[in-house]
Amino acid sequence: MTDSLRPLVIGHRGAPGYRPEHTASSYRLALALGADAVEPDIVATRDGVLVLRHENEISGTTDVAAHPEFADRRTTKVIDGVKLTGWFTEDFTWPELATLRATERIPAVRQANTTFNGMHGIIRLRDLLPIIDDASDAAGRQLAMVAEIKHATYFESIGLPLDELVAAELSGWATPESLIVESFEQTLLGQLKARGIPGHYVYLVEATGSPADLVAQHGKAALSYAAHVTLAGLVGLAREVDGVSVNKSMILTETAAGTETTDLVARAHAAGLAVYTWTLRAENRFLAKSFRRGSRGAEFGDWLSEFQLIMRTGIDGVFADQPDLAIEARETR
């Protein structure tokens, strides 16, 4: 990656600042706006089809609740330690899920996106591959997928091994230039790498808590995410993965003088890791306090200053809901 393309701008679930997330329209728009890559979240159906949804619970991003034929599928489950009630992808076959339509996840913030409710369906991982290929041909350069694999320990416990399913889907398509794989579970990254899928492997790190795979193995003794980003933790990760992807709150800190950056990017680079962060969003609701303008959460604040502050850390990639704005920040910093 050349300096002019650092950081990599990744369309987070496509371009959800402008279209409902994880739809073909959202992905196509992100790439048309100039994103270097797009990020699908990957979960599975009952019949082992990989579909693109932020979570396996889909009541907030589809019209499933309006389908009386699926009313009896509503249930309560514990996913990675969190109790959730709704409809879950693993309780549907792909033909059943294909009858649903996508809806805007945060309509109070992105009311304009609700005009697209019902226009687009759920898509599969295999449906995204030609979208990226066609956009790469049009752009004259290789565009990439940053594949986030969700809830791997949970899915394996119900007989849906995501490493096996993802490897089968991406074998023959993935290259080191076209694929970055992310997961909050390092176990999954190791399993997929062992299957010979080429690409860059990135460990997702939350600001709090512990990884689900380690909790499943060690209970309360599981190593926390915080321990993974100590100097020793980063050095250890560098032996296993190519990079870390962290919550934006781990890059920014509020001080009396305003918003400043932490030294996390520098420390991770010193350990030999690439660093990505999520999520750059232009609306006041999501910006650091010192960059908010006005009183309405849905209005855009001083996104340019926040985005550029993050980019000046030397970060390698940013996930953005409005990828065109992240590109503007990259080009004008």
Short mmCIF file of C-alpha atoms in Angstrom, two decimals:
data_model
loop_
_atom_site.label_atom_id
_atom_site.label_comp_id
_atom_site.label_asym_id
_atom_site.label_seq_id
_atom_site.Cartn_x
_atom_site.Cartn_y
_atom_site.Cartn_z
CA MET A 1 0.00 0.00 0.00
CA THR A 2 1.43 3.38 -1.01
CA ASP A 3 1.56 6.29 1.41
CA SER A 4 -1.18 8.02 -0.60
CA LEU A 5 -3.47 5.08 0.20
CA ARG A 6 -2.64 4.96 3.91
CA PRO A 7 -4.79 4.48 5.78
CA LEU A 8 -6.81 1.94 3.85
CA VAL A 9 -10.42 3.16 3.72
CA ILE A 10 -12.80 0.28 4.36
CA GLY A 11 -16.52 0.58 3.73
CA HIS A 12 -17.92 -0.61 7.06
CA ARG A 13 -20.76 -2.99 6.13
CA GLY A 14 -20.74 -1.18 2.78
CA ALA A 15 -21.78 2.47 2.97
CA PRO A 16 -24.37 2.42 5.77
CA GLY A 17 -24.25 6.18 6.12
CA TYR A 18 -26.25 6.23 2.89
CA ARG A 19 -27.91 2.80 2.48
CA PRO A 20 -29.10 0.05 4.84
CA GLU A 21 -26.06 -1.97 5.86
CA HIS A 22 -24.95 -5.25 4.31
CA THR A 23 -27.08 -4.87 1.18
CA ALA A 24 -25.72 -5.23 -2.34
CA SER A 25 -26.60 -1.57 -2.87
CA SER A 26 -24.57 -0.54 0.18
CA TYR A 27 -21.50 -2.49 -0.95
CA ARG A 28 -21.68 -1.23 -4.54
CA LEU A 29 -22.02 2.35 -3.36
CA ALA A 30 -19.03 2.07 -1.02
CA LEU A 31 -16.83 0.84 -3.85
CA ALA A 32 -18.19 3.45 -6.27
CA LEU A 33 -17.34 6.14 -3.72
CA GLY A 34 -13.72 4.99 -3.79
CA ALA A 35 -13.40 2.64 -0.82
CA ASP A 36 -10.31 0.44 -0.98
CA ALA A 37 -12.20 -2.44 0.61
CA VAL A 38 -15.57 -3.39 2.05
CA GLU A 39 -16.32 -5.21 5.29
CA PRO A 40 -18.97 -7.94 5.48
CA ASP A 41 -19.94 -9.53 8.79
CA ILE A 42 -20.40 -13.25 8.26
CA VAL A 43 -22.90 -15.54 10.00
CA ALA A 44 -24.54 -18.83 9.01
CA THR A 45 -27.97 -20.25 8.25
CA ARG A 46 -29.30 -23.58 9.47
CA ASP A 47 -28.32 -25.18 6.18
CA GLY A 48 -24.76 -23.84 6.31
CA VAL A 49 -25.07 -20.88 3.94
CA LEU A 50 -22.94 -17.87 4.86
CA VAL A 51 -24.96 -14.66 4.92
CA LEU A 52 -23.98 -11.06 5.58
CA ARG A 53 -25.51 -9.60 8.73
CA HIS A 54 -23.88 -7.71 11.59
CA GLU A 55 -25.31 -10.23 14.04
CA ASN A 56 -27.08 -13.55 13.80
CA GLU A 57 -30.06 -11.84 15.51
CA ILE A 58 -31.79 -10.05 12.64
CA SER A 59 -34.87 -8.28 14.00
CA GLY A 60 -33.16 -4.89 13.89
CA THR A 61 -32.02 -5.05 10.27
CA THR A 62 -34.78 -6.97 8.45
CA ASP A 63 -38.56 -7.11 8.24
CA VAL A 64 -38.68 -10.58 9.82
CA ALA A 65 -41.12 -9.42 12.52
CA ALA A 66 -43.65 -8.59 9.78
CA HIS A 67 -43.65 -12.18 8.48
CA PRO A 68 -46.39 -14.14 10.31
CA GLU A 69 -45.06 -17.40 8.91
CA PHE A 70 -41.93 -16.90 11.03
CA ALA A 71 -43.60 -15.71 14.24
CA ASP A 72 -42.85 -19.01 15.99
CA ARG A 73 -39.12 -18.62 15.28
CA ARG A 74 -38.84 -15.74 17.77
CA THR A 75 -36.82 -16.98 20.72
CA THR A 76 -34.30 -16.05 23.41
CA LYS A 77 -30.69 -17.19 23.29
CA VAL A 78 -27.38 -16.40 24.97
CA ILE A 79 -24.77 -15.47 22.37
CA ASP A 80 -21.23 -14.89 23.63
CA GLY A 81 -22.57 -14.27 27.11
CA VAL A 82 -25.28 -11.81 26.02
CA LYS A 83 -28.98 -12.67 26.34
CA LEU A 84 -30.87 -11.75 23.17
CA THR A 85 -34.48 -12.14 22.08
CA GLY A 86 -35.43 -12.12 18.44
CA TRP A 87 -34.94 -14.11 15.26
CA PHE A 88 -31.62 -15.81 14.51
CA THR A 89 -30.10 -16.75 11.17
CA GLU A 90 -29.26 -20.27 12.30
CA ASP A 91 -32.98 -20.99 12.74
CA PHE A 92 -33.68 -20.33 9.05
CA THR A 93 -32.69 -21.97 5.80
CA TRP A 94 -31.28 -19.77 3.07
CA PRO A 95 -34.47 -19.98 0.96
CA GLU A 96 -36.41 -18.72 3.98
CA LEU A 97 -34.01 -15.86 4.70
CA ALA A 98 -34.09 -14.88 1.04
CA THR A 99 -37.74 -13.88 1.48
CA LEU A 100 -36.82 -11.15 3.98
CA ARG A 101 -36.05 -7.52 3.14
CA ALA A 102 -33.41 -5.29 4.71
CA THR A 103 -34.27 -2.29 6.88
CA GLU A 104 -32.27 0.59 8.37
CA ARG A 105 -30.67 -0.34 11.70
CA ILE A 106 -30.62 3.15 13.27
CA PRO A 107 -33.60 5.00 11.77
CA ALA A 108 -33.55 7.73 14.41
CA VAL A 109 -30.11 8.81 13.20
CA ARG A 110 -30.35 7.89 9.52
CA GLN A 111 -33.95 8.66 8.64
CA ALA A 112 -33.10 9.16 4.97
CA ASN A 113 -31.99 5.54 4.79
CA THR A 114 -35.47 4.36 5.76
CA THR A 115 -36.64 5.29 2.26
CA PHE A 116 -34.73 2.19 1.13
CA ASN A 117 -36.48 -0.14 3.61
CA GLY A 118 -37.83 -3.17 1.81
CA MET A 119 -35.99 -2.48 -1.45
CA HIS A 120 -33.14 -4.94 -0.94
CA GLY A 121 -32.79 -8.46 0.37
CA ILE A 122 -30.20 -10.25 2.46
CA ILE A 123 -27.19 -11.39 0.45
CA ARG A 124 -24.76 -14.27 0.82
CA LEU A 125 -20.99 -14.13 1.05
CA ARG A 126 -20.79 -15.65 -2.43
CA ASP A 127 -22.89 -12.76 -3.79
CA LEU A 128 -20.34 -10.19 -2.61
CA LEU A 129 -17.40 -11.70 -4.50
CA PRO A 130 -18.52 -10.64 -8.02
CA ILE A 131 -19.42 -7.18 -6.68
CA ILE A 132 -15.80 -6.73 -5.56
CA ASP A 133 -14.44 -8.26 -8.76
CA ASP A 134 -16.54 -5.99 -10.98
CA ALA A 135 -15.58 -2.91 -8.97
CA SER A 136 -11.90 -3.88 -9.16
CA ASP A 137 -12.13 -4.14 -12.94
CA ALA A 138 -13.84 -0.75 -13.14
CA ALA A 139 -11.29 0.88 -10.83
CA GLY A 140 -8.27 -0.68 -12.52
CA ARG A 141 -6.90 -1.87 -9.18
CA GLN A 142 -7.46 -4.72 -6.77
CA LEU A 143 -10.11 -3.90 -4.19
CA ALA A 144 -10.43 -6.05 -1.11
CA MET A 145 -12.77 -7.72 1.32
CA VAL A 146 -12.25 -7.38 5.06
CA ALA A 147 -14.23 -10.39 6.23
CA GLU A 148 -15.35 -10.29 9.85
CA ILE A 149 -16.37 -13.73 11.05
CA LYS A 150 -18.86 -13.52 13.91
CA HIS A 151 -19.54 -15.77 16.92
CA ALA A 152 -17.36 -18.64 15.75
CA THR A 153 -17.32 -20.50 19.08
CA TYR A 154 -21.11 -20.30 19.31
CA PHE A 155 -21.67 -21.47 15.74
CA GLU A 156 -19.26 -24.38 16.18
CA SER A 157 -21.19 -25.43 19.30
CA ILE A 158 -24.33 -25.89 17.19
CA GLY A 159 -22.61 -27.78 14.40
CA LEU A 160 -21.82 -24.90 12.05
CA PRO A 161 -17.99 -24.61 11.91
CA LEU A 162 -17.42 -21.20 10.34
CA ASP A 163 -13.75 -21.85 9.57
CA GLU A 164 -14.73 -24.80 7.37
CA LEU A 165 -17.61 -22.95 5.72
CA VAL A 166 -15.63 -19.77 5.06
CA ALA A 167 -12.64 -21.70 3.72
CA ALA A 168 -14.87 -23.59 1.28
CA GLU A 169 -16.45 -20.33 0.10
CA LEU A 170 -13.24 -18.31 -0.36
CA SER A 171 -10.92 -21.01 -1.66
CA GLY A 172 -9.91 -20.07 -5.19
CA TRP A 173 -10.98 -16.43 -4.77
CA ALA A 174 -8.87 -15.17 -1.89
CA THR A 175 -5.38 -13.77 -2.39
CA PRO A 176 -3.12 -11.74 -0.08
CA GLU A 177 -4.22 -8.67 -2.05
CA SER A 178 -7.96 -9.36 -1.97
CA LEU A 179 -8.61 -10.67 1.54
CA ILE A 180 -8.20 -9.51 5.12
CA VAL A 181 -9.82 -11.73 7.77
CA GLU A 182 -10.91 -10.36 11.13
CA SER A 183 -12.36 -11.97 14.23
CA PHE A 184 -12.73 -11.28 17.94
CA GLU A 185 -11.69 -14.91 18.41
CA GLN A 186 -8.05 -15.74 17.75
CA THR A 187 -8.90 -19.44 17.70
CA LEU A 188 -10.93 -18.93 14.53
CA LEU A 189 -8.11 -17.00 12.86
CA GLY A 190 -5.70 -19.86 13.54
CA GLN A 191 -8.15 -22.43 12.24
CA LEU A 192 -8.75 -20.55 9.01
CA LYS A 193 -5.06 -19.91 8.45
CA ALA A 194 -4.39 -23.62 8.96
CA ARG A 195 -6.81 -24.32 6.11
CA GLY A 196 -4.49 -22.44 3.78
CA ILE A 197 -6.68 -19.46 2.94
CA PRO A 198 -4.34 -16.67 1.78
CA GLY A 199 -4.81 -13.20 3.21
CA HIS A 200 -3.92 -10.98 6.14
CA TYR A 201 -5.18 -12.04 9.54
CA VAL A 202 -6.30 -9.36 11.99
CA TYR A 203 -7.40 -9.74 15.61
CA LEU A 204 -10.34 -7.61 16.71
CA VAL A 205 -9.99 -6.04 20.15
CA GLU A 206 -12.79 -4.50 22.19
CA ALA A 207 -12.26 -1.80 24.80
CA THR A 208 -13.63 -4.05 27.58
CA GLY A 209 -14.34 -7.69 28.30
CA SER A 210 -12.71 -10.91 27.14
CA PRO A 211 -12.82 -12.94 23.90
CA ALA A 212 -15.64 -15.48 23.66
CA ASP A 213 -13.34 -18.33 22.66
CA LEU A 214 -11.12 -17.79 25.71
CA VAL A 215 -14.12 -17.46 28.02
CA ALA A 216 -15.41 -20.78 26.67
CA GLN A 217 -12.04 -22.38 27.45
CA HIS A 218 -11.07 -20.67 30.72
CA GLY A 219 -14.15 -19.04 32.18
CA LYS A 220 -13.43 -16.11 34.49
CA ALA A 221 -9.69 -16.75 34.11
CA ALA A 222 -9.83 -15.83 30.40
CA LEU A 223 -7.30 -13.27 29.26
CA SER A 224 -8.97 -9.89 28.80
CA TYR A 225 -8.86 -7.77 25.68
CA ALA A 226 -6.95 -5.18 27.71
CA ALA A 227 -4.20 -7.72 28.39
CA HIS A 228 -3.86 -8.33 24.67
CA VAL A 229 -2.83 -4.72 24.03
CA THR A 230 -0.14 -4.47 26.70
CA LEU A 231 3.41 -4.52 25.35
CA ALA A 232 3.75 -8.22 26.12
CA GLY A 233 0.32 -8.94 24.68
CA LEU A 234 1.07 -7.15 21.42
CA VAL A 235 4.40 -8.91 21.03
CA GLY A 236 2.63 -12.23 21.56
CA LEU A 237 -0.05 -11.40 19.02
CA ALA A 238 2.58 -10.47 16.44
CA ARG A 239 3.72 -14.10 16.44
CA GLU A 240 0.23 -15.24 15.43
CA VAL A 241 -1.51 -12.50 13.42
CA ASP A 242 -0.69 -9.65 11.05
CA GLY A 243 -2.56 -6.88 12.79
CA VAL A 244 -5.06 -5.69 15.36
CA SER A 245 -8.32 -3.85 14.81
CA VAL A 246 -9.46 -1.76 17.75
CA ASN A 247 -12.43 0.23 18.96
CA LYS A 248 -12.00 3.94 18.16
CA SER A 249 -12.27 4.69 21.87
CA MET A 250 -8.87 3.00 22.30
CA ILE A 251 -7.29 5.48 19.87
CA LEU A 252 -8.89 8.67 21.21
CA THR A 253 -8.89 10.07 24.74
CA GLU A 254 -10.68 13.08 26.17
CA THR A 255 -8.52 15.55 28.11
CA ALA A 256 -9.06 19.01 29.56
CA ALA A 257 -7.50 20.40 26.38
CA GLY A 258 -9.85 18.42 24.11
CA THR A 259 -9.54 15.13 22.26
CA GLU A 260 -6.09 13.61 21.91
CA THR A 261 -4.71 10.29 20.68
CA THR A 262 -3.22 7.46 22.69
CA ASP A 263 0.04 5.70 21.93
CA LEU A 264 -1.65 2.41 20.97
CA VAL A 265 -0.86 2.68 17.26
CA ALA A 266 2.81 3.39 17.94
CA ARG A 267 3.07 0.51 20.40
CA ALA A 268 1.41 -1.96 18.04
CA HIS A 269 3.63 -0.83 15.16
CA ALA A 270 6.69 -1.29 17.36
CA ALA A 271 5.56 -4.88 17.96
CA GLY A 272 5.28 -5.45 14.20
CA LEU A 273 1.49 -5.27 13.88
CA ALA A 274 -0.66 -3.33 11.44
CA VAL A 275 -3.44 -1.35 13.13
CA TYR A 276 -7.03 -0.69 12.05
CA THR A 277 -9.81 1.15 13.88
CA TRP A 278 -13.62 1.27 13.84
CA THR A 279 -15.79 3.12 13.21
CA LEU A 280 -15.48 6.55 11.56
CA ARG A 281 -18.97 8.07 11.41
CA ALA A 282 -19.82 11.68 10.62
CA GLU A 283 -22.89 12.12 12.83
CA ASN A 284 -22.61 13.94 16.15
CA ARG A 285 -23.91 10.91 18.01
CA PHE A 286 -20.76 8.98 17.14
CA LEU A 287 -18.08 11.69 17.28
CA ALA A 288 -15.87 12.47 20.25
CA LYS A 289 -17.48 15.22 22.33
CA SER A 290 -15.11 17.98 21.25
CA PHE A 291 -16.02 17.41 17.59
CA ARG A 292 -19.80 17.55 17.99
CA ARG A 293 -21.58 20.58 16.55
CA GLY A 294 -25.13 21.53 17.48
CA SER A 295 -27.55 19.58 19.64
CA ARG A 296 -28.89 16.97 17.22
CA GLY A 297 -27.24 13.58 17.19
CA ALA A 298 -28.19 12.91 13.58
CA GLU A 299 -26.47 16.04 12.25
CA PHE A 300 -22.91 15.94 10.98
CA GLY A 301 -20.33 17.39 13.33
CA ASP A 302 -16.68 18.24 12.72
CA TRP A 303 -16.02 14.81 11.28
CA LEU A 304 -13.05 16.04 9.26
CA SER A 305 -11.06 17.04 12.33
CA GLU A 306 -11.76 13.76 14.12
CA PHE A 307 -10.99 11.60 11.09
CA GLN A 308 -7.73 13.44 10.42
CA LEU A 309 -6.68 13.28 14.07
CA ILE A 310 -7.02 9.49 13.93
CA MET A 311 -5.19 9.29 10.61
CA ARG A 312 -2.25 11.31 11.92
CA THR A 313 -1.42 8.44 14.28
CA GLY A 314 -0.10 6.54 11.25
CA ILE A 315 -2.93 4.01 11.44
CA ASP A 316 -3.03 1.47 8.61
CA GLY A 317 -6.77 1.23 8.02
CA VAL A 318 -10.05 2.84 9.06
CA PHE A 319 -13.59 1.50 8.86
CA ALA A 320 -16.02 4.20 7.77
CA ASP A 321 -19.79 4.39 7.40
CA GLN A 322 -19.33 7.25 4.92
CA PRO A 323 -16.24 6.07 2.99
CA ASP A 324 -16.19 9.13 0.73
CA LEU A 325 -15.70 11.35 3.78
CA ALA A 326 -12.84 9.19 5.05
CA ILE A 327 -11.21 9.47 1.62
CA GLU A 328 -11.66 13.26 1.77
CA ALA A 329 -9.97 13.30 5.17
CA ARG A 330 -7.11 11.17 3.84
CA GLU A 331 -6.59 13.36 0.79
CA THR A 332 -6.73 16.71 2.62
CA ARG A 333 -4.85 16.00 5.84
#
